[in-house]
Amino acid sequence: MQKHWDNPAEHEMPAEARVPAVLTIGNVRIAPATVLAPMAGVTDTVFRRFIKNASKFTPESVDGDVETETTNEQSGCGLIMTEFTSADGLSRMRETKRKRYLTYYDDEHPISAQIFGSNPETLADSARICQDAGFDMVDLNLGCPAKRVVSCNGGSGLLRDLPLIEVIFKRVRAAVSIPFTVKFRMGWNDDNIVCVPLAKMAEDCGLNAVALHARTRENGYSGQARWEYIGAVKDAVGIPVIGNGDILTPEDAAAMTAKTGCDAVMIGRAAPANPWIFRQIAQYTATGRYDQATDEDRYRMIRAYFGMLLHELADHPIVTGTPGIELSDEERKAARTRESLVRETLGKMKQFASWFTHGIPGGSTLRRQIFESKNGEGVLGAVEAFFEARRGVLHHEPELVSTSSYPFRD
């Protein structure tokens, strides 16, 4: 996933535009109408819960009287989604391994499970598995541009075969009673724009909502998202339409709503760089203004996320065994699992350090220290030392990020 934007457009905050406070998809109430996009390697349970916590916003946090309907309740993020998961893998893997892919916590509701694949029956089976696991919704991925996914006719690869998509829609719809949605791109390329007929087909097949990333598969993440196609889809169907593409700021979210009439906005790449974006959107909806992140905000955010990663690791203790006695098969398996999770946790810390530290003066120094760390404790130590040194100058820089200099704007 490309982590920067090509010449991002600068949107002024439309005077009267607001992201809707509530969206209903099927029987699921989503408040506010903001969605954390599914991102492979990003939106695991730790990141999802982290975003929920970072997004919290209540009327008590602002001055003056605020109507309950406009507060967007307690979280600026109304719906979260899992990483996209292979339907073939879900249908074949053992129950114990399946639980790892479908793990979520009670405080993540409402939550949607996203699946991908090209076999209608396998996708229907996987949708049933997601429903049985307690997910509020299931979503079909028709947007991923990755070659390894497209080569299997999954993701945006299916956009070249609308008849097969129709069969998939009907099979999955018949298989589950929970809301069924689809996320797709405009088409394979500019010569094959299919978003409007695809959205109409989804509505005709009983899907409950559609989400459009306003780029083609050929575009990847380059260029600017073409929001006019979101508006065209909204004009064509009666079910909710979620707009996705190039929302970096609350200004962008309000502008997309104003220009397209979409029922909700979906935010992907901006969330790891600015985890407060959902809260900022909610605050603007309630008050007409929003706060910028401070140095201390960033410190608490990095500490909280890394701490959550290490807490998950604590659920898999070190396997020591008994001296002189060979480990049992079960113990060896537990030890391998622990080793794998240690590597994964450290890798995620380093991966997200490159997102989280943008916008911090001297952030490159911290990123280098984190990437050189050998374990989680070393990472946390580098974070503590860096921000302790920064606190001496915090009072000179109360707001590090201005409206016009968000991460990746330059």
Short mmCIF file of C-alpha atoms in Angstrom, two decimals:
data_model
loop_
_atom_site.label_atom_id
_atom_site.label_comp_id
_atom_site.label_asym_id
_atom_site.label_seq_id
_atom_site.Cartn_x
_atom_site.Cartn_y
_atom_site.Cartn_z
CA MET A 1 0.00 0.00 0.00
CA GLN A 2 1.42 3.34 -1.10
CA LYS A 3 1.99 5.51 1.95
CA HIS A 4 1.96 8.92 0.29
CA TRP A 5 -0.28 10.89 -2.01
CA ASP A 6 0.46 12.29 -5.46
CA ASN A 7 -0.19 16.04 -5.39
CA PRO A 8 -3.10 15.83 -2.93
CA ALA A 9 -5.88 18.34 -3.51
CA GLU A 10 -6.36 21.07 -0.91
CA HIS A 11 -10.01 21.27 0.15
CA GLU A 12 -11.51 24.15 2.07
CA MET A 13 -13.93 23.23 4.83
CA PRO A 14 -17.38 23.69 3.26
CA ALA A 15 -19.31 26.09 5.46
CA GLU A 16 -22.42 23.97 5.96
CA ALA A 17 -21.15 20.51 5.02
CA ARG A 18 -20.93 17.85 7.70
CA VAL A 19 -20.23 14.15 7.68
CA PRO A 20 -23.56 12.52 8.61
CA ALA A 21 -23.96 11.67 12.28
CA VAL A 22 -25.70 8.35 11.64
CA LEU A 23 -25.87 5.72 8.92
CA THR A 24 -27.93 2.53 9.01
CA ILE A 25 -26.86 -0.47 6.94
CA GLY A 26 -29.44 -3.23 7.18
CA ASN A 27 -30.15 -3.46 10.89
CA VAL A 28 -26.75 -2.07 11.92
CA ARG A 29 -26.59 1.49 13.23
CA ILE A 30 -23.30 3.23 12.47
CA ALA A 31 -22.67 6.47 14.36
CA PRO A 32 -21.00 8.50 13.05
CA ALA A 33 -21.02 7.72 9.33
CA THR A 34 -17.27 7.14 9.20
CA VAL A 35 -15.56 3.86 8.37
CA LEU A 36 -12.02 2.60 8.95
CA ALA A 37 -11.05 1.02 5.63
CA PRO A 38 -9.82 -2.58 5.59
CA MET A 39 -6.06 -2.57 5.03
CA ALA A 40 -3.94 -5.69 4.66
CA GLY A 41 -1.22 -5.85 7.30
CA VAL A 42 -2.74 -2.89 9.14
CA THR A 43 -6.28 -3.34 10.46
CA ASP A 44 -5.73 -6.21 12.87
CA THR A 45 -7.58 -6.26 16.19
CA VAL A 46 -4.91 -4.19 17.96
CA PHE A 47 -5.00 -1.39 15.41
CA ARG A 48 -8.80 -1.44 15.22
CA ARG A 49 -9.18 -1.08 18.99
CA PHE A 50 -6.46 1.53 19.03
CA ILE A 51 -8.34 3.62 16.45
CA LYS A 52 -11.55 3.26 18.45
CA ASN A 53 -9.80 4.63 21.54
CA ALA A 54 -7.99 7.40 19.67
CA SER A 55 -11.29 8.48 18.13
CA LYS A 56 -13.26 8.95 21.34
CA PHE A 57 -15.12 12.23 21.49
CA THR A 58 -17.84 13.29 23.92
CA PRO A 59 -19.84 16.49 24.44
CA GLU A 60 -17.97 17.13 27.70
CA SER A 61 -14.76 17.59 25.71
CA VAL A 62 -15.98 20.82 24.11
CA ASP A 63 -17.20 24.16 25.39
CA GLY A 64 -20.85 25.18 25.24
CA ASP A 65 -23.99 23.20 24.60
CA VAL A 66 -23.79 20.48 21.99
CA GLU A 67 -26.82 18.59 20.84
CA THR A 68 -26.58 14.86 21.43
CA GLU A 69 -27.46 14.08 17.82
CA THR A 70 -24.40 15.93 16.52
CA THR A 71 -21.79 14.54 18.87
CA ASN A 72 -21.30 11.39 16.81
CA GLU A 73 -21.63 9.54 20.12
CA GLN A 74 -18.48 8.35 21.87
CA SER A 75 -16.28 7.46 18.96
CA GLY A 76 -15.51 9.34 15.82
CA CYS A 77 -15.13 6.01 14.02
CA GLY A 78 -18.53 4.45 13.39
CA LEU A 79 -17.53 1.18 11.70
CA ILE A 80 -14.30 -0.79 11.64
CA MET A 81 -13.36 -3.54 9.22
CA THR A 82 -10.97 -6.47 9.34
CA GLU A 83 -8.02 -7.00 7.06
CA PHE A 84 -9.26 -8.64 3.89
CA THR A 85 -9.15 -12.41 4.31
CA SER A 86 -8.97 -15.13 1.69
CA ALA A 87 -12.24 -17.04 1.40
CA ASP A 88 -10.31 -20.09 0.20
CA GLY A 89 -8.10 -19.91 3.26
CA LEU A 90 -11.00 -19.51 5.67
CA SER A 91 -12.84 -22.49 4.26
CA ARG A 92 -9.78 -24.77 4.41
CA MET A 93 -7.97 -23.80 7.59
CA ARG A 94 -8.44 -25.48 10.96
CA GLU A 95 -10.78 -23.91 13.49
CA THR A 96 -7.91 -22.88 15.78
CA LYS A 97 -6.08 -21.04 13.00
CA ARG A 98 -9.33 -19.55 11.71
CA LYS A 99 -9.93 -17.92 15.10
CA ARG A 100 -6.65 -16.05 14.77
CA TYR A 101 -7.80 -14.43 11.54
CA LEU A 102 -11.28 -13.66 12.85
CA THR A 103 -10.36 -12.50 16.35
CA TYR A 104 -12.08 -9.40 17.62
CA TYR A 105 -13.20 -8.00 20.97
CA ASP A 106 -16.61 -6.89 22.21
CA ASP A 107 -15.64 -3.22 22.14
CA GLU A 108 -15.03 -3.42 18.38
CA HIS A 109 -18.73 -3.60 17.47
CA PRO A 110 -20.02 -2.75 14.99
CA ILE A 111 -17.44 -4.60 12.94
CA SER A 112 -17.45 -5.97 9.40
CA ALA A 113 -15.42 -8.92 8.13
CA GLN A 114 -14.02 -8.46 4.64
CA ILE A 115 -13.37 -11.47 2.42
CA PHE A 116 -12.01 -11.92 -1.09
CA GLY A 117 -11.96 -14.68 -3.67
CA SER A 118 -13.62 -15.68 -6.93
CA ASN A 119 -15.44 -18.94 -6.21
CA PRO A 120 -19.10 -18.23 -5.40
CA GLU A 121 -19.62 -21.28 -3.18
CA THR A 122 -16.38 -20.74 -1.26
CA LEU A 123 -17.24 -17.09 -0.70
CA ALA A 124 -20.71 -18.07 0.51
CA ASP A 125 -19.20 -20.59 2.94
CA SER A 126 -16.74 -17.99 4.23
CA ALA A 127 -19.52 -15.45 4.69
CA ARG A 128 -21.40 -17.99 6.81
CA ILE A 129 -18.26 -18.55 8.89
CA CYS A 130 -18.02 -14.79 9.50
CA GLN A 131 -21.69 -14.62 10.47
CA ASP A 132 -21.28 -17.55 12.87
CA ALA A 133 -18.26 -15.80 14.39
CA GLY A 134 -20.53 -12.92 15.41
CA PHE A 135 -19.55 -10.23 12.93
CA ASP A 136 -22.16 -7.55 12.37
CA MET A 137 -21.61 -7.42 8.63
CA VAL A 138 -19.68 -9.13 5.84
CA ASP A 139 -18.02 -7.28 2.96
CA LEU A 140 -16.73 -8.48 -0.41
CA ASN A 141 -13.45 -7.03 -1.63
CA LEU A 142 -13.49 -6.04 -5.30
CA GLY A 143 -10.89 -3.33 -4.91
CA CYS A 144 -7.49 -4.75 -4.00
CA PRO A 145 -5.04 -4.02 -6.87
CA ALA A 146 -2.23 -6.31 -5.65
CA LYS A 147 -0.89 -8.60 -8.36
CA ARG A 148 -0.95 -11.71 -6.18
CA VAL A 149 -4.67 -11.15 -5.51
CA VAL A 150 -5.60 -10.12 -9.04
CA SER A 151 -3.74 -13.09 -10.52
CA CYS A 152 -6.21 -15.36 -8.69
CA ASN A 153 -9.10 -13.32 -10.10
CA GLY A 154 -9.74 -11.82 -6.67
CA GLY A 155 -10.04 -8.22 -5.57
CA SER A 156 -10.23 -5.78 -8.48
CA GLY A 157 -9.46 -8.62 -10.89
CA LEU A 158 -13.13 -9.56 -10.80
CA LEU A 159 -14.12 -6.17 -12.21
CA ARG A 160 -13.51 -7.66 -15.66
CA ASP A 161 -16.25 -10.25 -15.12
CA LEU A 162 -19.57 -8.71 -14.07
CA PRO A 163 -21.59 -11.91 -14.74
CA LEU A 164 -19.43 -13.81 -12.23
CA ILE A 165 -19.79 -10.97 -9.72
CA GLU A 166 -23.56 -11.27 -10.04
CA VAL A 167 -23.41 -14.98 -9.25
CA ILE A 168 -21.20 -14.25 -6.23
CA PHE A 169 -23.59 -11.56 -5.01
CA LYS A 170 -26.55 -13.92 -5.18
CA ARG A 171 -24.76 -16.86 -3.52
CA VAL A 172 -23.41 -14.82 -0.62
CA ARG A 173 -26.69 -12.96 -0.15
CA ALA A 174 -28.54 -16.27 0.11
CA ALA A 175 -25.98 -17.63 2.56
CA VAL A 176 -26.17 -14.98 5.30
CA SER A 177 -28.79 -12.88 7.05
CA ILE A 178 -26.44 -10.17 8.32
CA PRO A 179 -25.89 -7.08 6.15
CA PHE A 180 -23.81 -7.82 3.05
CA THR A 181 -21.82 -5.02 1.40
CA VAL A 182 -19.17 -4.64 -1.30
CA LYS A 183 -16.13 -2.38 -1.71
CA PHE A 184 -14.96 -1.87 -5.28
CA ARG A 185 -13.02 0.40 -7.60
CA MET A 186 -14.31 2.30 -10.60
CA GLY A 187 -13.18 -0.44 -12.97
CA TRP A 188 -10.15 -2.25 -14.32
CA ASN A 189 -8.93 0.82 -16.24
CA ASP A 190 -10.26 3.98 -17.84
CA ASP A 191 -11.59 1.95 -20.78
CA ASN A 192 -13.55 -0.28 -18.44
CA ILE A 193 -15.43 1.91 -15.92
CA VAL A 194 -18.10 -0.31 -14.37
CA CYS A 195 -18.84 1.29 -11.00
CA VAL A 196 -22.38 2.48 -11.80
CA PRO A 197 -23.69 -0.78 -13.33
CA LEU A 198 -21.91 -2.72 -10.59
CA ALA A 199 -23.60 -0.66 -7.88
CA LYS A 200 -27.00 -1.16 -9.54
CA MET A 201 -26.34 -4.91 -9.70
CA ALA A 202 -25.44 -4.95 -6.01
CA GLU A 203 -28.70 -3.23 -5.14
CA ASP A 204 -30.71 -5.61 -7.35
CA CYS A 205 -29.05 -8.61 -5.68
CA GLY A 206 -30.02 -7.45 -2.20
CA LEU A 207 -26.75 -5.98 -0.94
CA ASN A 208 -27.20 -3.42 1.81
CA ALA A 209 -24.54 -0.84 0.88
CA VAL A 210 -21.66 -0.18 -1.50
CA ALA A 211 -18.29 1.53 -1.00
CA LEU A 212 -16.40 3.02 -3.93
CA HIS A 213 -12.68 3.76 -3.99
CA ALA A 214 -12.70 6.31 -6.78
CA ARG A 215 -9.73 4.95 -8.71
CA THR A 216 -9.31 2.14 -11.25
CA ARG A 217 -7.21 -0.92 -10.67
CA GLU A 218 -4.71 0.45 -13.18
CA ASN A 219 -4.44 3.67 -11.15
CA GLY A 220 -3.34 1.78 -8.05
CA TYR A 221 -2.92 4.58 -5.49
CA SER A 222 -1.54 7.14 -7.93
CA GLY A 223 -3.12 10.37 -9.04
CA GLN A 224 -6.16 11.92 -7.42
CA ALA A 225 -9.32 9.99 -6.61
CA ARG A 226 -12.15 10.98 -8.95
CA TRP A 227 -14.95 11.78 -6.55
CA GLU A 228 -17.40 12.52 -9.36
CA TYR A 229 -17.82 8.77 -9.79
CA ILE A 230 -18.90 8.47 -6.15
CA GLY A 231 -21.56 11.05 -6.94
CA ALA A 232 -22.61 9.08 -10.03
CA VAL A 233 -23.02 5.91 -7.98
CA LYS A 234 -25.00 7.81 -5.34
CA ASP A 235 -27.34 9.12 -8.04
CA ALA A 236 -27.82 5.61 -9.45
CA VAL A 237 -28.83 3.60 -6.36
CA GLY A 238 -31.05 3.86 -3.32
CA ILE A 239 -28.86 1.90 -0.90
CA PRO A 240 -26.19 3.70 1.17
CA VAL A 241 -23.03 4.74 -0.68
CA ILE A 242 -19.71 5.07 1.15
CA GLY A 243 -17.05 7.27 -0.46
CA ASN A 244 -13.36 6.37 -0.30
CA GLY A 245 -10.22 7.97 -1.68
CA ASP A 246 -7.92 10.83 -0.69
CA ILE A 247 -9.48 11.81 2.63
CA LEU A 248 -6.52 13.15 4.58
CA THR A 249 -8.26 15.75 6.74
CA PRO A 250 -11.67 16.72 8.14
CA GLU A 251 -11.80 19.28 5.31
CA ASP A 252 -11.54 16.44 2.80
CA ALA A 253 -14.27 14.42 4.53
CA ALA A 254 -16.66 17.38 4.57
CA ALA A 255 -15.83 18.24 0.95
CA MET A 256 -16.46 14.67 -0.23
CA THR A 257 -19.83 14.63 1.49
CA ALA A 258 -20.76 17.99 -0.03
CA LYS A 259 -19.59 17.18 -3.55
CA THR A 260 -20.89 13.62 -3.88
CA GLY A 261 -23.84 13.35 -1.51
CA CYS A 262 -22.38 10.10 -0.17
CA ASP A 263 -23.87 8.64 3.01
CA ALA A 264 -20.55 7.96 4.75
CA VAL A 265 -16.82 8.38 4.28
CA MET A 266 -14.20 5.64 4.46
CA ILE A 267 -10.66 6.47 5.55
CA GLY A 268 -7.66 4.25 4.84
CA ARG A 269 -4.08 5.44 4.49
CA ALA A 270 -4.62 8.62 6.53
CA ALA A 271 -5.58 6.67 9.68
CA PRO A 272 -2.13 5.24 10.52
CA ALA A 273 -0.53 8.63 9.88
CA ASN A 274 -3.12 10.63 11.80
CA PRO A 275 -5.05 8.31 14.17
CA TRP A 276 -7.01 11.32 15.44
CA ILE A 277 -8.67 12.03 12.10
CA PHE A 278 -11.94 10.33 13.12
CA ARG A 279 -12.07 12.32 16.36
CA GLN A 280 -11.31 15.52 14.45
CA ILE A 281 -14.15 14.85 12.02
CA ALA A 282 -16.52 14.17 14.93
CA GLN A 283 -15.40 17.31 16.73
CA TYR A 284 -15.92 19.43 13.63
CA THR A 285 -19.37 17.92 13.11
CA ALA A 286 -20.33 18.86 16.67
CA THR A 287 -18.63 22.23 17.02
CA GLY A 288 -17.45 23.57 13.68
CA ARG A 289 -13.80 23.31 14.69
CA TYR A 290 -11.24 20.64 15.55
CA ASP A 291 -8.00 20.36 17.53
CA GLN A 292 -4.59 19.51 16.15
CA ALA A 293 -2.34 16.85 17.63
CA THR A 294 0.38 17.96 20.03
CA ASP A 295 3.73 16.38 20.79
CA GLU A 296 2.27 14.89 23.97
CA ASP A 297 -0.66 13.46 22.00
CA ARG A 298 1.81 11.68 19.75
CA TYR A 299 3.80 10.37 22.69
CA ARG A 300 0.70 8.93 24.36
CA MET A 301 -0.47 7.50 21.07
CA ILE A 302 2.79 5.69 20.29
CA ARG A 303 3.05 4.39 23.86
CA ALA A 304 -0.55 3.19 23.82
CA TYR A 305 -0.30 1.35 20.51
CA PHE A 306 3.03 -0.29 21.26
CA GLY A 307 1.77 -1.21 24.72
CA MET A 308 -1.28 -2.89 23.19
CA LEU A 309 0.96 -4.91 20.87
CA LEU A 310 3.06 -6.11 23.80
CA HIS A 311 -0.07 -6.91 25.82
CA GLU A 312 -1.25 -9.22 23.03
CA LEU A 313 2.15 -10.92 23.12
CA ALA A 314 1.78 -11.47 26.88
CA ASP A 315 -1.06 -13.89 26.13
CA HIS A 316 1.60 -16.26 24.75
CA PRO A 317 4.18 -16.72 27.57
CA ILE A 318 7.73 -17.92 27.06
CA VAL A 319 7.96 -21.72 27.03
CA THR A 320 10.81 -22.78 29.31
CA GLY A 321 10.08 -26.44 29.92
CA THR A 322 11.73 -28.54 32.62
CA PRO A 323 15.55 -28.90 32.68
CA GLY A 324 16.61 -32.30 31.43
CA ILE A 325 13.21 -33.11 29.99
CA GLU A 326 12.51 -32.78 26.29
CA LEU A 327 9.69 -30.43 25.34
CA SER A 328 6.43 -32.07 24.39
CA ASP A 329 4.93 -31.56 20.94
CA GLU A 330 2.45 -29.14 22.48
CA GLU A 331 5.21 -27.15 24.16
CA ARG A 332 7.29 -27.02 20.98
CA LYS A 333 4.27 -25.75 19.09
CA ALA A 334 3.66 -23.09 21.75
CA ALA A 335 7.33 -22.06 21.59
CA ARG A 336 7.19 -21.70 17.79
CA THR A 337 4.01 -19.65 18.09
CA ARG A 338 5.66 -17.39 20.65
CA GLU A 339 8.75 -16.88 18.46
CA SER A 340 6.60 -16.06 15.45
CA LEU A 341 4.53 -13.55 17.41
CA VAL A 342 7.65 -11.89 18.85
CA ARG A 343 8.96 -11.31 15.32
CA GLU A 344 5.55 -10.12 14.16
CA THR A 345 5.16 -7.71 17.09
CA LEU A 346 8.60 -6.18 16.63
CA GLY A 347 7.96 -5.91 12.90
CA LYS A 348 4.69 -4.06 13.49
CA MET A 349 6.34 -1.67 15.90
CA LYS A 350 8.93 -0.80 13.28
CA GLN A 351 6.34 -0.66 10.50
CA PHE A 352 4.09 1.73 12.36
CA ALA A 353 6.95 3.87 13.61
CA SER A 354 7.31 5.15 10.06
CA TRP A 355 3.66 6.25 10.12
CA PHE A 356 3.35 7.53 13.66
CA THR A 357 6.46 9.71 13.80
CA HIS A 358 5.77 11.85 10.73
CA GLY A 359 5.22 15.46 11.74
CA ILE A 360 7.48 15.25 14.80
CA PRO A 361 10.62 17.43 14.62
CA GLY A 362 13.54 15.05 14.73
CA GLY A 363 11.26 12.10 14.00
CA SER A 364 13.83 10.56 11.66
CA THR A 365 16.15 10.08 14.65
CA LEU A 366 13.46 8.22 16.56
CA ARG A 367 12.61 6.07 13.53
CA ARG A 368 16.25 5.08 13.17
CA GLN A 369 16.49 4.15 16.86
CA ILE A 370 13.31 2.09 16.62
CA PHE A 371 14.48 0.23 13.53
CA GLU A 372 17.78 -0.56 15.26
CA SER A 373 16.06 -1.94 18.38
CA LYS A 374 16.24 -5.70 18.91
CA ASN A 375 13.12 -6.15 21.05
CA GLY A 376 9.92 -4.48 22.20
CA GLU A 377 11.45 -3.11 25.36
CA GLY A 378 14.15 -1.45 23.28
CA VAL A 379 11.53 0.20 21.11
CA LEU A 380 9.65 1.56 24.12
CA GLY A 381 12.91 2.75 25.65
CA ALA A 382 13.74 4.70 22.48
CA VAL A 383 10.29 6.29 22.51
CA GLU A 384 10.59 7.30 26.19
CA ALA A 385 14.07 8.79 25.74
CA PHE A 386 13.12 10.72 22.62
CA PHE A 387 10.03 12.35 24.07
CA GLU A 388 11.71 13.04 27.40
CA ALA A 389 14.28 15.08 25.50
CA ARG A 390 11.51 16.77 23.50
CA ARG A 391 9.56 17.86 26.59
CA GLY A 392 12.03 20.63 27.23
CA VAL A 393 10.81 22.43 24.11
CA LEU A 394 7.13 21.43 24.13
CA HIS A 395 5.99 24.79 25.45
CA HIS A 396 7.48 26.42 22.36
CA GLU A 397 5.46 24.19 19.99
CA PRO A 398 1.93 23.64 21.35
CA GLU A 399 0.65 22.57 17.96
CA LEU A 400 2.94 20.63 15.67
CA VAL A 401 0.55 20.03 12.80
CA SER A 402 -1.22 22.85 11.01
CA THR A 403 -4.26 22.41 8.82
CA SER A 404 -2.12 22.81 5.72
CA SER A 405 0.76 20.54 6.74
CA TYR A 406 -0.71 17.16 7.53
CA PRO A 407 1.52 14.09 7.23
CA PHE A 408 2.25 13.33 3.56
CA ARG A 409 1.04 16.74 2.38
CA ASP A 410 4.59 17.65 1.38
#
